[in-house]
Amino acid sequence: MSTTLPLFWHLSSNNKKERIDASVKLIGALEQFQAQFIPKASPETTEDEEENSEKEEDALDTLNAQDVSYSIRRLIRGLASPRESSRLGFAVALTELLSRISTVTCSQIVSLIMDCSKTQGSMTGQEERDMLFARLFGLTSIIQSGLIVRDTPLPTSASFSTIASSLASYQEVMKQLIELGEKKSWLRESAWWTLGLTFDTLVRSSVLWKDDAIEATFDMIYEEKSWSPEKVAITVTLQDQYPQKDWRKHLSPTFKNPRILNTANLATLAKILKESASDEDGETGLKAAASGAWKPQVHYVWDIILDALLPAEASTKQPQGSLQEFFRIVVDDSLFAATSSAERKYWGFQVFGKALRHVDASDMPMLFTKNFMRCWINHLSKQDRYLHKVAKQVATEMQSIVQKNPTMGFTLILQLTGVHGNRQFDKLTRTKTVESILTSMDADEIKNYIDYLLGQVNEEVTETTDVQAVNSRRLWIVDQLSALIRNGTVPKQDEWISTVLEWLTIHGLFEIKKTSEKSSYLASEEQGDLIQGAKALIQATLIYQLCNAGEEDGPRAEALESCLKAASRLLESRKKDKKRRKSEAAEELPLPVDVFVDTIIGFLEEPSSYMRAVANHSFTRLSHCVQESTIDLILAQLERRNPSELLEDNDEAISADGEDAFDDEDSAKDDGSSAEDESDKKGSEVEEPDLELRKKVEATLEASGVKPTAEDSEEDSEEETMDDDQMMALDEQLAAVFKTRTAEAKKGKDVNAQREASHFKNRVLDLVDILVKTNPGSSFIIKDEEHLSRKAGGLLRSRIGKLKEVPSKVEAEQASKLLGDLHSQARRVRSAEILASFSQCSVAEITVLTAYRESLTDFVSRKSSSLNARFFQDFIRHFPSSAWQLRNAMLEVIEKAVNTQARSLESFDGRRTVLSIIIL
C-alpha cells in the first residue's frame, strides 16, 4: 500500500496529463497486487450459514487484495472531495479499475456509493452538492465500466457461484438516477443523460434478464405523466430501438400521434423544448416538469433529435420526421418568435449552428426561415445588440463550412440574398459574409452563381410589375458581376469571365428586343474564329475606354464605333434586297476583317502593354480569316518611309492652322473684350519659354545695339531710333537664329520619329509571326516584306524557312516572279546575313527551278558574284527531290567554275558532298 498511496494525491491535479499518468500507474500497480493475491477457500456451508457468514465477513476483502479493496473505498470516497479536480481524477480511476477486475459485484459497488454519498440535514449547501455529485459520478462509473451488465461469475466456492450483475442491481441504478434528477432540477439533465447511457449499455449487452430490464425501464420512465426535454430525448432513443411498442399508451394524452417527432406533435414539443410551458395545459394535458435556472448551453436533446431527423449517410435508418416542419414550428415559431426572450433566441442560434453541420446542400434552405433571418440580421448589424457575438459566430461557422465543402457556398449565398435575406446582406449587416463565402467557393460554384444572376435579369416585365424594383435588382446583379471580376481572391476561370464580359458588352451597347431566327444578323459556322476575334477586340476596347474615364470622343471611341459597324456587317445574312446591294457596291466598304486588323494596328501604336497584348490575342483569332487586302495592309506598315516626310506633313498641318489663326486675327481685334478674355484663357495654357532661345535672341539684339528691356519696364523702346537698314539687318539675324533653332528641333523630331517607327515595325512583325505560326499553310505567306530588319531575318529563318507544311494553293506565275526577284537581288547584295535571309525566302518560295539554274550559273561563271555555296545548300537540304532535278546542270557548271568558292566544289570531295546532300 505504501507504493500506491502517493498516487492518490496526483489524481486531484488540475493538469489533465498528470491525472491520467497517476491513474495509469495506480491501475497498473493494483493489477499486479490482484494477480499475486490468492483468495481464501471457504468451507462448504448451507445457504443460511452462508448468509450469516456474508454478514460477518466483508465479501469485498475476501476476493480482493488488501490494496485493491482499499483503493475501491478510497476512490469512492474521493468522489465527494471538493479539492481541485479530484472528482474527475477519482471517477476515471474508479471506472478503469472496475473494468479491469472481476472480483466485485454491481450490488457491492452501488451499496458502497450510496453509503458514502448520504446527505444529512446538518450539511451545508456545498456539502450536499458534493454528495449528490459523488453519487452521480459513482453510478456513471459503474455504467461506463460495464459492471452493470457483466454476466461473468465471481471466483467463489465450488458449491455456489455469484453473477457480477443482476436485474435487481440494474433497477436499483435506474431508480437512483431518476430520484437524483427529481431531487435537484439542475441535476436532472446530467442524471437523465446517464439514464440514456444505461439503456444504451443494456441494448448492446446479452444478459439473460435483458427483456425484463427493458420492460422495467419503460415502467419507470413513463410512470410519471410530466414531460421534460430529458424525457423527450430518451423517448426518441427508445422509439428508434423499439418502434413496435405501443407508444400511444406511453405518449397519450400529451401527444396526439404515437410518433413523437410527427408533425402533429411539434407544437406540444416546442413548448417542452422551450422549457416555458405552464404547469398544466388544459387542451393537451401537458404537465411540465419543474425547470431550473436558465443556462447558456443548449440541451443535449437537440443533438438526439437532429440525429433522428438527419441520419448519417452511412446509416440505414430512415428519418423519423420532417426537418422542414420541425425547424419551422419548434425553432422558428418558438425560439425565434417575436415575443421570445433573448435567452431563448440564444438557444435558437446554437440549435441553428448544430443543424447547419448536419445538413447537406439540398436540406440547407429549410434552416433559413423567416424569423431566424430577421433576428440574425438585426443582431448582426449592430455591435450593441445583446446577441451580436453569437450572431457573428453563426456567420463565422458558415464561412468555415464553405471552406471545408465549397459546394455549399452557392446554396448559402442564395439563402442570404434570397426571399428571407437581403440582396445587400453585407452592406446591411456591415460584414463581409457573402464576400468571404464567394472567395471560398470553387470555379464551378462561381459559374453556377453567375448563371443564377443572369437568369434573374430576363424576367418578363408586365403591366403589374414594379419597374423600379426590377431596375434595382438588375443594378444589384451588375454590381455582383463587377465585384466578381474585381475581387482578386475569387477563383477565376476563362469560361465564366468570358460569359460576364459578353453579357456586359451586349447589354451595355445594344438593346435586345426579341430573339428571332429570321434576324438579319446571323453568324455562319465558317465565321466562328472571326466572330470570336471581333468579340475579344470589342470587349477589350470597351474595357480600356471605360478605364480611361469613358471618353466619348477620341481615337478609341472611333475605333470602337468602326469595329461595331464592321461586326454588324459581318453578322448580316446574305439575303439583302437589291437597293441595299447597290448602295453597298457604290460605297465600296472595306472588309470587316480589314477593319479589325486596322484597329489592331492602331493598338500597336499605343504605349499601353495591355493594348498590345489585346492586339496580339485578337489577331491570333483573326489570322485564319485574313484576306489579300489584309496582308497588303500589314505589309504597308513595314514599308520604309522617311520620318521627315511625316514631320513635313505635320508642319504643313500646323502652318495651315497658323494661317487660319492669322486670318482670324482681324476679326478677333474687333471684339475687344472677348479677345482679351480669350487671350487670358490661352495665356494660361502657353508652354514655358525656351530659355536658350531667349538668350540667343537677346545676344543678337545686343550685337545690333538694341538693349532688351525688362518685362516690367515701362520705358520707351529704343526701336524707335533705328532706321530701315538697321531694322532689315536685325531682321536677318533674328531669322537666322530662329532657323537654326527650328533645324535643331526638327533633327530631334527626326530621331524620335525614326525610333518610334522602328518600335512600331517590330510590333507589326509580331503579327506576321503570329500569322505564320497559326496558319502555316496560308498562300499569303509568300507576300512577306523583302527588306526586313534583323527580327524579320530571324522570323524568316526560324518560321518561314523551316515550315513543314508547304502552301497548297499558290499561283505559279506569281511565285515564279517573286522568286526571280529574290534571286536577282541576291546576286547583287554584299552582306552574308542578308544573303542568308534571301536563301530562306527562296526556300519558302520554291515552286520553279529556273531561278536556281540562273543563280547557279551566275555563281560559277562570274568572279564578282555575291552568292555563296550555302545559298544552294539550304535549297538542297530542304527540297532534295526538287534539287535532284538540277543534278545535271550542277555537274556541268561546276567544271566551268571561275569563282574561287565554286572551284571548291570542282574537287572530288566537293562533288561527293553535293551528291550526298541531294541523295539524302
mmCIF file of N, CA, C and O in Angstrom, residues 2 10 125 185 212 368 376 425 541 545 547 583 617 680 757 761 763-764 768 803 816 847 855 864 876 889 914:
data_model
loop_
_atom_site.group_PDB
_atom_site.id
_atom_site.type_symbol
_atom_site.label_atom_id
_atom_site.label_comp_id
_atom_site.label_asym_id
_atom_site.label_seq_id
_atom_site.Cartn_x
_atom_site.Cartn_y
_atom_site.Cartn_z
ATOM 1 N N SER A 2 2.076 1.080 0.479
ATOM 2 C CA SER A 2 2.970 2.236 0.513
ATOM 3 C C SER A 2 3.341 2.713 -0.871
ATOM 4 O O SER A 2 3.709 3.867 -1.064
ATOM 5 N N HIS A 10 -2.032 12.856 -6.751
ATOM 6 C CA HIS A 10 -1.952 13.405 -8.116
ATOM 7 C C HIS A 10 -3.249 13.227 -8.898
ATOM 8 O O HIS A 10 -3.418 13.848 -9.952
ATOM 9 N N GLY A 125 -25.034 23.735 1.984
ATOM 10 C CA GLY A 125 -25.401 23.568 0.587
ATOM 11 C C GLY A 125 -24.268 23.010 -0.258
ATOM 12 O O GLY A 125 -24.470 22.155 -1.131
ATOM 13 N N SER A 185 -33.345 20.067 -9.688
ATOM 14 C CA SER A 185 -33.644 20.326 -11.098
ATOM 15 C C SER A 185 -32.365 20.562 -11.920
ATOM 16 O O SER A 185 -32.296 20.202 -13.094
ATOM 17 N N ASP A 212 -36.576 -8.405 -19.433
ATOM 18 C CA ASP A 212 -37.209 -7.926 -18.208
ATOM 19 C C ASP A 212 -36.717 -6.531 -17.833
ATOM 20 O O ASP A 212 -37.498 -5.696 -17.352
ATOM 21 N N PHE A 368 -33.056 28.338 -43.188
ATOM 22 C CA PHE A 368 -33.072 29.800 -43.272
ATOM 23 C C PHE A 368 -34.525 30.282 -43.327
ATOM 24 O O PHE A 368 -35.032 30.708 -44.368
ATOM 25 N N TRP A 376 -31.420 37.236 -36.986
ATOM 26 C CA TRP A 376 -29.970 37.176 -37.233
ATOM 27 C C TRP A 376 -29.456 38.477 -37.826
ATOM 28 O O TRP A 376 -28.428 39.014 -37.391
ATOM 29 N N PHE A 425 -26.858 42.084 -48.316
ATOM 30 C CA PHE A 425 -26.650 41.479 -46.999
ATOM 31 C C PHE A 425 -25.392 42.027 -46.328
ATOM 32 O O PHE A 425 -25.421 42.401 -45.153
ATOM 33 N N THR A 541 -11.607 46.782 -76.168
ATOM 34 C CA THR A 541 -11.688 48.215 -76.456
ATOM 35 C C THR A 541 -12.652 48.910 -75.505
ATOM 36 O O THR A 541 -12.389 50.005 -75.003
ATOM 37 N N GLN A 545 -11.635 51.755 -72.750
ATOM 38 C CA GLN A 545 -12.274 53.062 -72.809
ATOM 39 C C GLN A 545 -12.937 53.410 -71.484
ATOM 40 O O GLN A 545 -12.849 54.543 -71.007
ATOM 41 N N CYS A 547 -12.038 52.294 -68.543
ATOM 42 C CA CYS A 547 -10.986 52.543 -67.551
ATOM 43 C C CYS A 547 -10.343 53.910 -67.716
ATOM 44 O O CYS A 547 -9.719 54.424 -66.790
ATOM 45 N N SER A 583 -26.348 50.056 -102.928
ATOM 46 C CA SER A 583 -25.754 51.086 -102.059
ATOM 47 C C SER A 583 -24.402 50.643 -101.521
ATOM 48 O O SER A 583 -23.454 51.418 -101.454
ATOM 49 N N HIS A 617 -3.600 38.988 -79.071
ATOM 50 C CA HIS A 617 -4.599 37.951 -78.802
ATOM 51 C C HIS A 617 -5.714 37.965 -79.840
ATOM 52 O O HIS A 617 -6.141 36.912 -80.333
ATOM 53 N N ASP A 680 -6.485 85.697 -72.340
ATOM 54 C CA ASP A 680 -6.202 85.334 -70.954
ATOM 55 C C ASP A 680 -6.323 83.843 -70.751
ATOM 56 O O ASP A 680 -5.531 83.225 -70.041
ATOM 57 N N ALA A 757 9.116 54.656 -85.148
ATOM 58 C CA ALA A 757 8.789 53.848 -86.323
ATOM 59 C C ALA A 757 9.417 52.465 -86.231
ATOM 60 O O ALA A 757 8.809 51.460 -86.618
ATOM 61 N N LYS A 761 7.309 48.973 -86.149
ATOM 62 C CA LYS A 761 7.509 47.887 -87.120
ATOM 63 C C LYS A 761 7.817 46.568 -86.414
ATOM 64 O O LYS A 761 7.419 45.495 -86.881
ATOM 65 N N ARG A 763 6.547 45.637 -83.638
ATOM 66 C CA ARG A 763 5.261 45.118 -83.176
ATOM 67 C C ARG A 763 4.440 44.560 -84.330
ATOM 68 O O ARG A 763 3.721 43.568 -84.175
ATOM 69 N N VAL A 764 4.533 45.207 -85.489
ATOM 70 C CA VAL A 764 3.836 44.687 -86.664
ATOM 71 C C VAL A 764 4.420 43.337 -87.060
ATOM 72 O O VAL A 764 3.709 42.426 -87.495
ATOM 73 N N VAL A 768 3.040 39.302 -88.061
ATOM 74 C CA VAL A 768 3.485 38.378 -89.112
ATOM 75 C C VAL A 768 3.905 37.048 -88.498
ATOM 76 O O VAL A 768 3.611 35.973 -89.039
ATOM 77 N N LEU A 803 9.269 25.793 -92.393
ATOM 78 C CA LEU A 803 7.911 25.268 -92.437
ATOM 79 C C LEU A 803 7.899 23.838 -92.954
ATOM 80 O O LEU A 803 8.529 23.526 -93.959
ATOM 81 N N SER A 816 6.702 32.411 -109.311
ATOM 82 C CA SER A 816 7.900 32.462 -110.162
ATOM 83 C C SER A 816 8.458 33.862 -110.242
ATOM 84 O O SER A 816 9.672 34.076 -110.190
ATOM 85 N N THR A 847 8.886 26.772 -106.025
ATOM 86 C CA THR A 847 7.890 26.099 -106.867
ATOM 87 C C THR A 847 8.432 25.885 -108.281
ATOM 88 O O THR A 847 7.958 25.012 -108.997
ATOM 89 N N SER A 855 20.812 31.406 -111.013
ATOM 90 C CA SER A 855 21.692 31.819 -109.915
ATOM 91 C C SER A 855 22.922 30.923 -109.829
ATOM 92 O O SER A 855 24.031 31.390 -109.534
ATOM 93 N N SER A 864 32.814 38.076 -109.507
ATOM 94 C CA SER A 864 32.318 39.046 -108.523
ATOM 95 C C SER A 864 30.919 38.690 -108.005
ATOM 96 O O SER A 864 30.234 39.538 -107.450
ATOM 97 N N ILE A 876 19.045 22.605 -101.195
ATOM 98 C CA ILE A 876 19.204 21.143 -101.352
ATOM 99 C C ILE A 876 18.721 20.418 -100.102
ATOM 100 O O ILE A 876 18.057 19.383 -100.187
ATOM 101 N N ALA A 889 22.638 19.907 -114.408
ATOM 102 C CA ALA A 889 23.082 21.298 -114.579
ATOM 103 C C ALA A 889 24.158 21.654 -113.570
ATOM 104 O O ALA A 889 25.117 22.361 -113.879
ATOM 105 N N VAL A 914 28.024 17.404 -102.574
ATOM 106 C CA VAL A 914 26.800 17.843 -103.241
ATOM 107 C C VAL A 914 25.889 16.670 -103.517
ATOM 108 O O VAL A 914 24.681 16.695 -103.264
#
